[in-house]
Coordinates of N, CA and C in Angstrom, one line a residue:
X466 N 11.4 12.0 -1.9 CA 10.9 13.0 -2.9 C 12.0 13.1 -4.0
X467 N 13.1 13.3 -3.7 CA 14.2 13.1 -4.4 C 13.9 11.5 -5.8
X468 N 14.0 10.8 -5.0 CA 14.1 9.6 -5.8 C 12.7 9.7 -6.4
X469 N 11.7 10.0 -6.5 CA 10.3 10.2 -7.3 C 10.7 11.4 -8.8
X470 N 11.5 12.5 -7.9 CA 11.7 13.4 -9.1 C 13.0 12.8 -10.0
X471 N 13.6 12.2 -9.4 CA 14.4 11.4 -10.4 C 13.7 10.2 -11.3
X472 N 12.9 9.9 -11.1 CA 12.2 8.4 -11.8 C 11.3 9.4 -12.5
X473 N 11.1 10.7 -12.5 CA 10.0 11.2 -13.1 C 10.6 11.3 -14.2
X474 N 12.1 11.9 -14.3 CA 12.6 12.5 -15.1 C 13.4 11.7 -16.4
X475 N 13.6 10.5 -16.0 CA 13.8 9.3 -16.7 C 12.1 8.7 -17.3
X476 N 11.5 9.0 -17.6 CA 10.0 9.6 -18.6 C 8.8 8.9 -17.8
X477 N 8.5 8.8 -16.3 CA 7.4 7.8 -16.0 C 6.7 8.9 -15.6
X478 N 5.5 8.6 -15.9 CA 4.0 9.8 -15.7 C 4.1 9.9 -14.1
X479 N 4.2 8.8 -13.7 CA 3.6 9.0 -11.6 C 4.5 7.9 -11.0
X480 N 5.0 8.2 -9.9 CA 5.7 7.3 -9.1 C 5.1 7.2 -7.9
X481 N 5.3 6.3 -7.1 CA 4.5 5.7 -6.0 C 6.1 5.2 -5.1
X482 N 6.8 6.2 -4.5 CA 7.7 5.3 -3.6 C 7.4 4.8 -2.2
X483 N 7.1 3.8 -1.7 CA 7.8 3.2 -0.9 C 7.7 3.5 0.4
X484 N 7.2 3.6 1.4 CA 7.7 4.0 2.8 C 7.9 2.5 3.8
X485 N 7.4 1.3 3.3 CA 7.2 0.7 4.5 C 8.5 0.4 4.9
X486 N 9.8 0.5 4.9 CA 11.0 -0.3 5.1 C 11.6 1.3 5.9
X487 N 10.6 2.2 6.3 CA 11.5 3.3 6.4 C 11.1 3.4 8.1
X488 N 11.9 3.9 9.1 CA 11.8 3.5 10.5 C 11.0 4.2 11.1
X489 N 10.5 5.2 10.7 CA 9.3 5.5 11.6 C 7.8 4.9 10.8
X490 N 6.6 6.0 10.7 CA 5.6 5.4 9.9 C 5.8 4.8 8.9
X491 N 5.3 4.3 8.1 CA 5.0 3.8 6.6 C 4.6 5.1 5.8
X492 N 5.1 5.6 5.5 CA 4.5 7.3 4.8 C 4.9 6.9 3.4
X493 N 3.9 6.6 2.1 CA 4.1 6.2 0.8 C 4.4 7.8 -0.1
X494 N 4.8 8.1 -0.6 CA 5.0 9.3 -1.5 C 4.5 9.0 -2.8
X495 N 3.4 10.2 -3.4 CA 2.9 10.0 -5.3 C 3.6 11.3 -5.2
X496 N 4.0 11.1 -6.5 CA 5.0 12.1 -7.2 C 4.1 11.5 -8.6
X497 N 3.3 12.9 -9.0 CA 2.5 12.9 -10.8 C 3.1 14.0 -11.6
X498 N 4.3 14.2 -10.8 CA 5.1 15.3 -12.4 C 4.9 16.7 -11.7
X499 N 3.6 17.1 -10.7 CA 3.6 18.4 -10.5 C 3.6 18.3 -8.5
X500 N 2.9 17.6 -8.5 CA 2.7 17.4 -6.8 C 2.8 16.2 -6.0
X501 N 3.4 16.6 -4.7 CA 4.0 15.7 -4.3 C 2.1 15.0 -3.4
X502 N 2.2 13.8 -3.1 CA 0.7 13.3 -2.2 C 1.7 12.7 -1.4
X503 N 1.3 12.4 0.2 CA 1.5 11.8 1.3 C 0.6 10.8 1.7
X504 N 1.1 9.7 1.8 CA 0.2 8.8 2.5 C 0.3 8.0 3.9
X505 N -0.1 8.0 4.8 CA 0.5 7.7 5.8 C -0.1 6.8 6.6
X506 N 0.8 5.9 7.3 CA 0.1 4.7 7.8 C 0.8 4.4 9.2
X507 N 0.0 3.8 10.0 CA 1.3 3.3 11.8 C 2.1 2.2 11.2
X508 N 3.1 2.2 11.7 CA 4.3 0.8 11.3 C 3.4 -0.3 12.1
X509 N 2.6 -1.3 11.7 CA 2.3 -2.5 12.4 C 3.5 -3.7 12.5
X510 N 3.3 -3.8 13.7 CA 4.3 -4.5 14.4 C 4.4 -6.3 14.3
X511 N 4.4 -6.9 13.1 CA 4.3 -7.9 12.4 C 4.9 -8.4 12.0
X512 N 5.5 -9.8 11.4 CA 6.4 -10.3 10.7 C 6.1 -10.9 9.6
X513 N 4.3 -10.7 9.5 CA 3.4 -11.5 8.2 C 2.5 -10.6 7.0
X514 N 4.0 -10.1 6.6 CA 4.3 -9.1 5.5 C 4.3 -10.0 3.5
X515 N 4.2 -10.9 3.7 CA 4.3 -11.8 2.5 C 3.5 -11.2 1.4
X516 N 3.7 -10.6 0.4 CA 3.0 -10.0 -0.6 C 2.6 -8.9 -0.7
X517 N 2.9 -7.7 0.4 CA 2.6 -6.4 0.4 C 2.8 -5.9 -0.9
X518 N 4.2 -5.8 -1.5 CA 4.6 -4.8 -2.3 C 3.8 -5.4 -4.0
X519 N 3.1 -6.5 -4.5 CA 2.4 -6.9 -5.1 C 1.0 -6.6 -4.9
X520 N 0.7 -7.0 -3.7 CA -0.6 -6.6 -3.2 C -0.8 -5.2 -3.8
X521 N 0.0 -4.2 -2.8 CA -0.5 -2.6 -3.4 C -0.6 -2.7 -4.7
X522 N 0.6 -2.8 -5.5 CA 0.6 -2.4 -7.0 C -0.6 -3.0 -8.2
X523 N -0.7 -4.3 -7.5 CA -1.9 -4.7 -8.3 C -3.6 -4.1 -7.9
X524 N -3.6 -3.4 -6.6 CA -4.9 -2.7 -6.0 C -5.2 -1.5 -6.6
X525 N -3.8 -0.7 -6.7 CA -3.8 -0.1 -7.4 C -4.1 0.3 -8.7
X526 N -3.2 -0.8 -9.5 CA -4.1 -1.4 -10.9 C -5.2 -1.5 -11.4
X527 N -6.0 -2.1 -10.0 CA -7.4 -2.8 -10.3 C -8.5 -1.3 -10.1
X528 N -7.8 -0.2 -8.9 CA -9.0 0.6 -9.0 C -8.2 1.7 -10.2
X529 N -7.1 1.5 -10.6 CA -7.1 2.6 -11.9 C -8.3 1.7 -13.0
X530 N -8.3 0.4 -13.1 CA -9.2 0.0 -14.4 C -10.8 0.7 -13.5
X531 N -10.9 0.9 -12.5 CA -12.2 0.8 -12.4 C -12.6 2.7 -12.4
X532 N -11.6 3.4 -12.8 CA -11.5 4.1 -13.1 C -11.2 5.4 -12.2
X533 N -11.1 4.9 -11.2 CA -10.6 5.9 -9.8 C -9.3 6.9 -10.4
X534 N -8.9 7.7 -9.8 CA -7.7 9.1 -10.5 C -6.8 8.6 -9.5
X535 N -5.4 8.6 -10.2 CA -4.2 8.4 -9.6 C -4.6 8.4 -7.8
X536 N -4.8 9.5 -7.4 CA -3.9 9.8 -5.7 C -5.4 8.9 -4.8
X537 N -6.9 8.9 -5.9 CA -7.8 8.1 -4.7 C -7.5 6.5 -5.0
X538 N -7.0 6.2 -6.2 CA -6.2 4.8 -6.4 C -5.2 4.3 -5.2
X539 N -4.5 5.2 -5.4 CA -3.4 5.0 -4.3 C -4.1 5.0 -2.9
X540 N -4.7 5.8 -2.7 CA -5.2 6.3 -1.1 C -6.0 4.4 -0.7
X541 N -6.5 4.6 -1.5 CA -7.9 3.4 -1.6 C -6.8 1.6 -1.4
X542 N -5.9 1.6 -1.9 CA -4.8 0.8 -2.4 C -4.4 0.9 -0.8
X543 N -3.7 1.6 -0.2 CA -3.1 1.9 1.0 C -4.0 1.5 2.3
X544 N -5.1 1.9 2.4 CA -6.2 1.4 3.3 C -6.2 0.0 2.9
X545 N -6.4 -0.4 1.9 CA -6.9 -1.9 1.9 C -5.0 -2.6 2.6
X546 N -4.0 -2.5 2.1 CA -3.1 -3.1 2.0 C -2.5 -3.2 3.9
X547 N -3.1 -2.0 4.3 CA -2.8 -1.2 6.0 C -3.8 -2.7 6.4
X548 N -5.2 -2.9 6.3 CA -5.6 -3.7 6.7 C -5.3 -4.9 6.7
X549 N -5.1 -5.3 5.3 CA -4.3 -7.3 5.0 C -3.5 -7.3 5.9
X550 N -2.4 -6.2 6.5 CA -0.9 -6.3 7.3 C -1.3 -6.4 8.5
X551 N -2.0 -5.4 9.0 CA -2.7 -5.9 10.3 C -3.5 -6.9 10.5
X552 N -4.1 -7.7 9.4 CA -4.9 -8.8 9.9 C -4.1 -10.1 9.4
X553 N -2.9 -10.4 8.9 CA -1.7 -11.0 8.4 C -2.0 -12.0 9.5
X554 N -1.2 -13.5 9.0 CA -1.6 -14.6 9.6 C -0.4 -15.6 9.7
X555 N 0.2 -16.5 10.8 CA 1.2 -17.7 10.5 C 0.6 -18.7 9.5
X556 N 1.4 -18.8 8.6 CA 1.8 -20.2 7.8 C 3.0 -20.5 7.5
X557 N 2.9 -21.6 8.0 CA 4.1 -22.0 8.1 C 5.5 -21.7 8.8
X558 N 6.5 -21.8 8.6 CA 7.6 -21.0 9.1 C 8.1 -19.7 8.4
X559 N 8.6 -18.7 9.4 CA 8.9 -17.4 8.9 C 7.9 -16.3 8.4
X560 N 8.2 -15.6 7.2 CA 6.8 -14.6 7.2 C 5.8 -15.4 6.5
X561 N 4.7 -15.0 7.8 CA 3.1 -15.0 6.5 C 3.1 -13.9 6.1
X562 N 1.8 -15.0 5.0 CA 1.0 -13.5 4.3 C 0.0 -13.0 5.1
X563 N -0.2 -11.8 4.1 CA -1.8 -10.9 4.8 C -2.5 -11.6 4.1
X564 N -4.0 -11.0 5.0 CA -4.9 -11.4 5.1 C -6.0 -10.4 4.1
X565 N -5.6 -11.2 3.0 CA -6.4 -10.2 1.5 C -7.9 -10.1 2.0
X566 N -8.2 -11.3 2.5 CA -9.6 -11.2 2.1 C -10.6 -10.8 4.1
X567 N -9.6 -10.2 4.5 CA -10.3 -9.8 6.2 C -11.4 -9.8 6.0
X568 N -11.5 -8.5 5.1 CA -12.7 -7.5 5.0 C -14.0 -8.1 4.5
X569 N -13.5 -8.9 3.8 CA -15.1 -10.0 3.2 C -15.2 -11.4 4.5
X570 N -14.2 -11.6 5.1 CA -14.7 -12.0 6.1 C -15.3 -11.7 7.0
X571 N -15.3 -10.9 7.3 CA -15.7 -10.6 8.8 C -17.1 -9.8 8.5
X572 N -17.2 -8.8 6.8 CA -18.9 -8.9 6.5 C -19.3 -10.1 5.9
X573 N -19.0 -11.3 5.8 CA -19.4 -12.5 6.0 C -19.8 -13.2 7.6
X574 N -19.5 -12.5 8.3 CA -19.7 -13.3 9.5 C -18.9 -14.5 10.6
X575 N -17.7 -14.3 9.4 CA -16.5 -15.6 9.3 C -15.6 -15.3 10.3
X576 N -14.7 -16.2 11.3 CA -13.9 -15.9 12.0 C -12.9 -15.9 11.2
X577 N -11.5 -14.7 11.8 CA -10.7 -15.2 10.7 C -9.2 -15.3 11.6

């Protein structure tokens, strides 16, 4: 919370910090200048983390163009990003990526 009210105050409208690197849940913090939002997620027990922190920010992005409000962007953003991590995949050696596209698979009918 600290570090949100400090990034506020250095002039950014809304901050979005961070939880997954923190040792218990994944709990993301919005800080919009007046209220803090909580977001909260189970730590999935994974090593095929490849693109998370891109992932959200651009989901994010995509439901502010489609006109969603700050905290259901984020919320909406968090769900999808919770599921890529859990359905994350080996390629190759070391971390994979998630699995952007689970959710169109599996209402496709597709093993994944």
């Amino acid at each position: 919370q600290k570090a949100a009210r400090d990034l506020h105050q250095l002039g950014c409208q809304c901050i979005l910090v961070k939880g997954g690197h923190l040792a218990d849940d994944a709990t993301d913090v919005l800080f919009d200048g007046d209220t803090f939002h909580f977001f909260h997620s189970k730590r999935l027990d994974t090593i095929n983390t490849h693109g998370t922190g891109c992932t959200l920010s651009s989901t994010i992005a995509a439901n502010l163009a489609k006109g969603m409000p700050i905290k259901e962007a984020v919320e909406a953003a968090k769900a999808y990003i919770t599921l890529a991590i859990e359905h994350g995949f080996v390629l190759g050696k070391g971390v994979g990526p998630v699995h952007h596209f689970y959710e169109l698979y599996t209402k496709a009918g597709l093993s994944c």
